[in-house]
XYZ file of C-alpha atoms in Angstrom:
473
model
C 93.217 80.154 98.463
C 89.822 81.445 99.886
C 87.787 84.262 98.737
C 84.987 85.956 99.790
C 82.664 85.612 95.955
C 79.300 85.047 98.436
C 77.607 88.669 96.800
C 74.330 88.258 95.128
C 73.570 89.974 92.125
C 70.669 93.010 92.047
C 67.528 92.753 90.205
C 67.975 94.006 86.651
C 66.099 97.613 86.784
C 63.811 98.052 84.206
C 66.434 100.960 82.136
C 68.796 97.574 82.210
C 66.112 95.424 80.612
C 66.212 98.083 77.983
C 70.007 98.668 77.521
C 70.295 95.036 77.030
C 67.636 94.202 74.541
C 67.134 97.820 73.444
C 67.443 96.925 68.719
C 70.079 93.551 70.068
C 72.781 95.668 71.768
C 73.192 93.301 74.347
C 75.448 94.548 76.968
C 75.418 98.668 75.450
C 74.023 100.884 78.399
C 71.304 103.343 77.722
C 73.869 106.491 77.109
C 75.171 109.687 75.476
C 73.343 111.574 72.624
C 70.234 112.398 71.175
C 70.101 112.385 66.810
C 71.699 114.521 64.959
C 68.941 116.433 63.913
C 68.005 116.606 67.842
C 71.758 117.546 68.327
C 71.333 121.115 66.102
C 68.517 122.286 67.950
C 70.349 121.928 70.882
C 68.208 119.238 73.043
C 70.835 116.733 73.202
C 71.530 115.509 76.862
C 74.904 115.094 76.284
C 76.057 118.287 74.909
C 78.615 119.726 76.321
C 77.620 121.973 79.065
C 79.603 125.140 80.992
C 81.006 124.254 84.365
C 80.754 126.100 87.646
C 83.574 127.919 88.012
C 86.984 126.766 85.378
C 87.996 123.345 85.944
C 91.407 122.319 86.120
C 90.475 118.670 84.749
C 88.137 117.337 81.563
C 87.904 114.352 82.033
C 88.731 111.327 84.792
C 90.290 108.209 84.181
C 89.221 105.897 87.152
C 91.808 102.883 87.518
C 89.176 101.147 89.714
C 90.982 98.126 91.835
C 88.137 95.552 92.820
C 88.655 93.955 95.964
C 90.883 95.771 98.157
C 93.887 96.505 97.390
C 96.075 96.567 101.542
C 97.190 99.745 101.798
C 100.242 97.906 104.211
C 102.039 96.536 101.524
C 101.447 99.435 98.556
C 101.647 102.832 99.603
C 101.654 103.023 103.622
C 104.702 101.142 104.770
C 104.164 100.178 109.038
C 107.727 98.885 110.345
C 105.778 98.411 113.745
C 104.073 95.067 112.142
C 107.350 94.061 110.473
C 108.441 94.099 114.968
C 105.331 92.580 115.427
C 104.626 89.668 113.095
C 103.146 87.150 114.773
C 102.639 88.440 117.810
C 98.826 89.395 119.123
C 97.504 92.463 117.477
C 98.102 95.634 119.392
C 94.567 97.235 119.197
C 91.476 95.856 119.591
C 90.006 94.919 116.543
C 86.911 95.195 114.794
C 84.341 92.964 113.460
C 85.448 92.212 109.957
C 84.012 90.034 106.989
C 84.945 86.759 108.313
C 85.975 87.094 111.791
C 89.432 85.147 111.432
C 91.078 87.555 113.543
C 94.622 86.507 113.602
C 97.815 87.655 114.830
C 100.035 90.906 113.712
C 101.217 90.196 109.624
C 103.987 91.671 108.152
C 104.141 93.223 104.648
C 106.309 90.652 102.578
C 107.020 93.577 100.172
C 109.865 96.047 101.027
C 109.674 99.614 100.536
C 111.435 102.107 99.128
C 111.250 105.962 98.962
C 110.454 108.150 95.143
C 110.772 111.270 94.196
C 111.854 114.773 95.578
C 109.061 114.671 98.381
C 110.615 110.956 98.701
C 106.798 109.139 98.753
C 106.835 105.361 99.826
C 106.227 102.641 97.544
C 105.886 98.985 97.452
C 108.101 96.734 95.673
C 104.579 95.773 93.755
C 104.726 99.194 91.948
C 108.142 99.249 90.295
C 107.021 101.047 87.070
C 104.496 103.454 89.569
C 107.139 104.197 91.700
C 109.022 106.245 88.911
C 105.746 108.496 88.587
C 105.696 109.252 92.559
C 106.564 113.224 91.741
C 103.009 112.863 90.305
C 101.303 111.731 92.669
C 98.752 113.104 95.451
C 98.740 109.621 97.700
C 96.028 109.788 100.388
C 96.219 107.679 103.260
C 93.225 108.159 105.487
C 90.322 107.169 103.257
C 87.705 105.371 105.383
C 84.080 103.600 103.887
C 81.230 102.943 105.564
C 80.822 99.327 104.380
C 83.078 96.543 104.768
C 81.389 93.953 102.279
C 82.059 94.261 98.973
C 78.618 94.989 96.731
C 77.654 97.758 99.841
C 81.061 99.440 99.468
C 80.626 99.224 95.567
C 78.020 100.799 95.637
C 79.162 103.440 97.877
C 82.258 104.339 96.002
C 80.275 104.431 92.883
C 77.425 106.379 93.507
C 77.625 107.840 97.313
C 74.913 105.399 98.892
C 75.214 101.823 100.262
C 72.639 100.378 97.856
C 71.338 99.781 94.030
C 69.798 102.576 92.457
C 71.166 105.168 93.238
C 73.351 107.273 89.859
C 77.153 106.358 89.709
C 79.365 109.478 89.425
C 80.059 108.863 86.161
C 76.447 109.295 85.085
C 76.690 112.751 87.446
C 79.657 114.236 86.147
C 78.008 113.463 82.352
C 74.540 115.013 83.681
C 77.033 117.562 85.359
C 79.349 118.159 82.257
C 77.738 116.691 79.250
C 80.497 115.750 77.301
C 83.027 117.015 73.874
C 82.300 114.137 71.503
C 78.737 113.092 70.463
C 79.626 110.204 68.796
C 80.553 108.009 71.946
C 79.007 107.679 75.367
C 79.969 109.900 77.751
C 80.619 107.121 80.367
C 82.257 104.202 79.008
C 83.918 101.158 81.478
C 86.455 99.735 79.999
C 86.109 95.813 81.669
C 88.918 93.728 81.562
C 87.218 90.434 82.654
C 85.937 91.724 85.938
C 82.268 93.176 86.381
C 82.658 94.192 90.489
C 80.116 93.060 93.288
C 77.010 95.009 92.442
C 77.096 94.605 88.903
C 75.530 96.878 86.697
C 74.450 98.853 89.366
C 77.493 100.488 90.049
C 77.669 101.977 86.755
C 73.793 102.588 86.727
C 71.535 106.268 86.348
C 69.837 106.004 89.153
C 67.386 108.749 88.664
C 69.426 110.570 86.267
C 67.716 110.204 82.028
C 68.541 107.123 81.310
C 70.446 108.710 78.488
C 73.490 109.065 81.201
C 73.959 105.801 82.537
C 77.071 104.171 81.756
C 78.209 102.226 78.582
C 79.987 98.780 79.268
C 82.688 97.900 76.455
C 83.905 94.461 76.741
C 87.286 94.301 75.704
C 88.437 93.648 72.037
C 89.126 94.459 68.683
C 84.690 94.722 69.076
C 83.120 95.844 72.048
C 79.911 96.155 71.890
C 77.916 93.457 70.246
C 75.907 94.247 66.863
C 77.431 97.430 65.827
C 78.088 96.755 62.632
C 75.594 97.974 59.910
C 73.207 95.161 58.963
C 71.194 97.371 55.674
C 72.978 97.936 51.860
C 73.474 101.409 52.154
C 73.941 103.835 54.522
C 70.831 105.548 53.389
C 68.215 102.539 53.880
C 69.923 102.755 57.886
C 69.554 106.382 57.581
C 65.355 106.131 56.584
C 64.856 103.417 58.805
C 65.687 105.947 61.871
C 63.713 108.260 60.179
C 60.844 106.448 60.531
C 61.688 105.407 63.751
C 62.187 109.215 64.393
C 58.804 109.840 63.802
C 57.084 106.809 65.388
C 58.648 107.416 68.577
C 57.306 111.045 67.671
C 53.902 110.235 67.585
C 54.267 108.247 71.285
C 55.749 111.077 72.873
C 52.849 113.371 71.149
C 50.316 111.054 72.202
C 51.453 110.141 75.856
C 54.274 112.875 76.527
C 58.016 113.201 77.398
C 58.966 109.676 78.697
C 62.047 108.627 79.568
C 62.345 104.823 78.404
C 61.120 106.277 74.849
C 64.152 108.974 74.819
C 66.541 106.062 75.776
C 64.879 104.000 73.379
C 65.587 106.782 70.453
C 68.974 107.942 71.905
C 70.173 104.566 72.040
C 69.187 103.817 68.210
C 70.567 107.527 67.033
C 74.140 106.869 69.433
C 75.078 103.102 67.764
C 74.685 104.622 64.744
C 76.807 107.286 65.103
C 79.718 104.232 66.755
C 79.037 102.251 63.847
C 82.322 104.492 62.444
C 83.636 105.899 66.412
C 83.865 102.564 67.892
C 85.602 100.688 65.027
C 87.916 103.915 64.246
C 88.535 103.984 68.251
C 89.498 100.445 68.923
C 91.957 100.374 65.952
C 95.434 100.587 67.492
C 97.310 99.725 64.137
C 98.339 103.528 63.484
C 100.369 103.801 67.767
C 104.013 103.040 67.883
C 105.538 99.588 68.530
C 107.173 101.661 71.653
C 104.205 102.956 72.827
C 102.372 99.694 72.563
C 105.627 98.087 73.902
C 105.296 100.093 77.042
C 101.845 99.221 78.036
C 102.607 96.109 77.662
C 100.044 94.900 74.843
C 103.598 92.365 73.954
C 103.913 91.137 77.627
C 103.596 87.095 78.140
C 101.482 87.605 80.994
C 97.752 87.934 79.383
C 96.374 90.040 82.167
C 99.143 92.835 81.472
C 98.260 93.096 77.952
C 94.649 93.421 78.863
C 94.915 95.999 81.066
C 97.578 97.738 79.186
C 95.286 97.377 75.908
C 92.798 98.720 78.062
C 94.826 101.828 79.869
C 96.029 102.622 75.589
C 91.990 102.410 74.882
C 91.511 104.914 77.898
C 94.153 107.405 76.560
C 92.462 107.575 73.111
C 88.799 108.183 74.687
C 90.103 110.967 76.429
C 91.942 112.690 73.381
C 88.237 112.100 71.704
C 86.859 114.054 74.347
C 85.086 111.422 76.742
C 84.414 112.851 80.339
C 84.184 109.955 82.383
C 86.529 106.442 81.610
C 86.164 103.075 84.470
C 88.248 100.103 83.825
C 88.319 97.265 85.942
C 90.237 94.443 86.445
C 90.956 91.832 84.250
C 89.709 88.292 84.408
C 91.792 85.137 84.860
C 91.584 83.013 88.040
C 89.521 85.569 89.785
C 92.231 88.607 89.607
C 90.744 90.710 92.325
C 92.655 92.434 95.089
C 90.438 89.837 97.459
C 93.195 88.085 99.265
C 91.561 86.197 102.318
C 94.362 83.830 102.111
C 97.905 83.724 99.584
C 98.408 87.617 100.416
C 101.891 87.171 98.636
C 101.370 86.004 95.442
C 97.656 86.931 94.951
C 98.995 90.650 95.751
C 101.914 89.967 93.069
C 99.772 89.219 90.465
C 97.087 91.965 91.119
C 99.982 94.249 90.703
C 101.640 92.396 87.795
C 98.316 93.253 85.430
C 98.369 96.329 86.337
C 101.971 98.178 87.422
C 103.493 98.744 83.733
C 100.395 99.678 81.778
C 100.007 102.455 84.816
C 103.145 104.190 84.412
C 102.662 103.886 80.569
C 99.857 105.686 81.033
C 100.825 108.372 83.449
C 103.710 109.035 80.478
C 101.927 109.172 77.222
C 99.683 111.443 78.965
C 102.045 113.045 79.978
C 103.894 113.605 76.829
C 101.160 114.518 74.572
C 100.269 117.411 76.750
C 97.286 115.091 78.633
C 97.878 114.673 81.881
C 97.043 118.322 83.022
C 93.362 118.166 81.376
C 92.671 114.199 83.159
C 92.395 113.532 86.396
C 93.713 110.039 87.307
C 92.228 107.622 90.147
C 93.771 104.463 91.805
C 91.302 103.194 94.627
C 89.493 100.114 95.672
C 86.264 99.974 97.616
C 88.727 99.714 100.374
C 91.702 98.185 101.988
C 92.549 95.284 104.277
C 93.633 94.465 107.900
C 96.791 94.515 109.488
C 96.042 90.929 111.312
C 95.936 88.263 108.992
C 93.325 86.122 108.337
C 94.099 82.166 107.971
C 97.453 82.896 108.893
C 99.201 84.326 105.063
C 95.720 86.414 104.032
C 94.259 89.996 104.811
C 90.378 90.712 105.378
C 88.128 93.107 104.967
C 89.667 97.016 106.416
C 87.441 100.256 106.166
C 88.590 102.269 108.657
C 91.984 103.443 107.233
C 92.542 102.947 103.074
C 94.832 103.940 100.170
C 94.564 105.347 97.303
C 96.306 107.515 94.973
C 95.563 110.739 92.127
C 97.366 112.588 89.448
C 96.984 115.201 86.957
C 93.819 116.969 86.331
C 94.986 119.936 88.522
C 96.665 117.561 91.612
C 99.208 119.113 93.370
C 101.754 115.758 92.751
C 104.684 114.195 95.083
C 101.475 114.389 97.912
C 100.966 112.704 100.402
C 97.764 113.317 103.135
C 96.063 111.997 105.944
C 97.831 108.433 108.478
C 96.668 105.979 109.666
C 98.259 104.288 112.924
C 101.803 102.694 113.541
C 99.281 99.847 112.758
C 98.207 100.733 109.168
C 93.948 99.454 110.096
C 92.032 103.065 110.854
C 92.728 107.254 109.672
C 94.163 109.129 112.746
C 94.994 111.875 111.072
C 92.865 114.147 108.660
C 89.810 111.282 108.313
C 88.253 111.995 104.509
C 84.978 109.753 103.331
C 83.817 109.033 99.871
C 81.636 111.941 99.804
C 85.076 114.067 99.886
C 87.097 111.995 96.973
C 83.204 112.883 94.912
C 83.451 116.394 95.944
C 87.243 117.100 95.223
C 86.763 115.250 91.556
C 83.564 117.452 90.459
C 85.942 120.435 92.374
C 88.710 119.636 89.721
C 85.945 119.722 87.018
C 85.100 122.695 87.100
C 81.717 122.145 89.438
C 80.148 123.059 93.369
C 78.702 119.439 94.091
C 76.523 121.392 96.656
C 74.895 122.796 93.414
C 75.324 119.432 91.222
C 71.468 118.319 91.691
C 68.050 117.386 90.736
C 64.865 116.877 91.854
C 63.977 113.885 92.792
C 61.527 112.498 95.590
C 60.333 115.446 96.590
C 64.218 116.733 97.514
C 66.955 118.195 96.076
C 69.458 115.122 95.172
C 73.425 114.620 94.821
C 76.543 112.777 94.298
C 77.715 113.888 97.539
C 74.463 114.085 99.244
C 74.461 116.272 102.520
C 77.904 114.892 103.192
C 82.030 115.893 101.547
C 84.672 118.266 101.693
C 86.558 119.309 99.036
C 90.567 118.241 99.461
C 92.060 121.333 98.724
C 95.258 120.312 100.538
C 96.174 118.205 96.973
C 95.158 120.535 95.016
C 97.492 122.339 92.547
């Protein structure tokens, strides 16, 4: 089966180098708060901040479906594909990633209507389908890019090249976080970092404290988190000395982001030594809860993604502002089927369907869904015509996503693609609109969330973006 894995990783930036090397903390990104003493003075970069207006959501869980799920096989059924299967495609074809444009390709799956609104969901998602009345399904999203790396940067940062702040960084810059013992922007890596690498989670030109922290899968998500000193007092004395030395540097040369970020890293790591083991210890969860997330599933990818969904709920409970989940590893487990669509999408769906349904139900039962926005999407969709006979190429012209909780109007269908599911034709949206809506639900006006950089006021949505008001409760 052909996979498009030929993308180039962005060069390591100065901040990524510091994040990887500072104090032996490997892949821990520079993130979160200043020292406890600094927090007492109100100088923590992630101290909670007031939103622009009353928010509907407090946290976001972003379920990133790396590679691009096919909308016409998941949430946007097109009967015309069934009628014209195997025939020449009925619309003008745009250039695709590989320019292998075949005949019309019907969906291998059936769709059923669920919930009071009768939202169509394919048989790929029998568990998520039971939560249809919680979902706002958007079927008219578009992207400016048809290649993974650029599309990933665009989705995560609102710009198609590396160097801009990620949406999680912007959110923490604007709002801070309620928990000063954990990073405010956490990426739960199920095994696959998307094309574009750590640039997707970068702080860009924002202070380095807002960069995403990547947690690897397992009980020990961060390297070298354990205390090596004999006593906590000895470790605190060392931190006090480091703080004093760093303060001397700042006193001589002025405020410098790299120095302050190193201080932040030391202090955050100290507090995380207690917070992270407690976070990852799920022994207190009931057996029924663990089973509902699929932790006992014989399919390893379901168990992996399920554990990360459970950890995401625990992070929300602890006040973490933005949590992103990546896809699991194992045989290139991305939604990127240029060939073997049926087997590949079935594997992808089996990995995430049960865990996501459990997450939605668990958040609701604990009274957290109303204040937690859950977003499910990839960087683009896939073509309604075939590539190589049994696959689909990339399609940025019209694709689907869904949102739930956090002030979203459940049981909603918004926008439409043409009869083939190729291009958005009604209520066309782009990624800037998505970002504007996410910020709005968190109580922020996207036009006012700015920082001065390179002689202009920069923002996540640049000079674009409209709030999708019709999906807001």
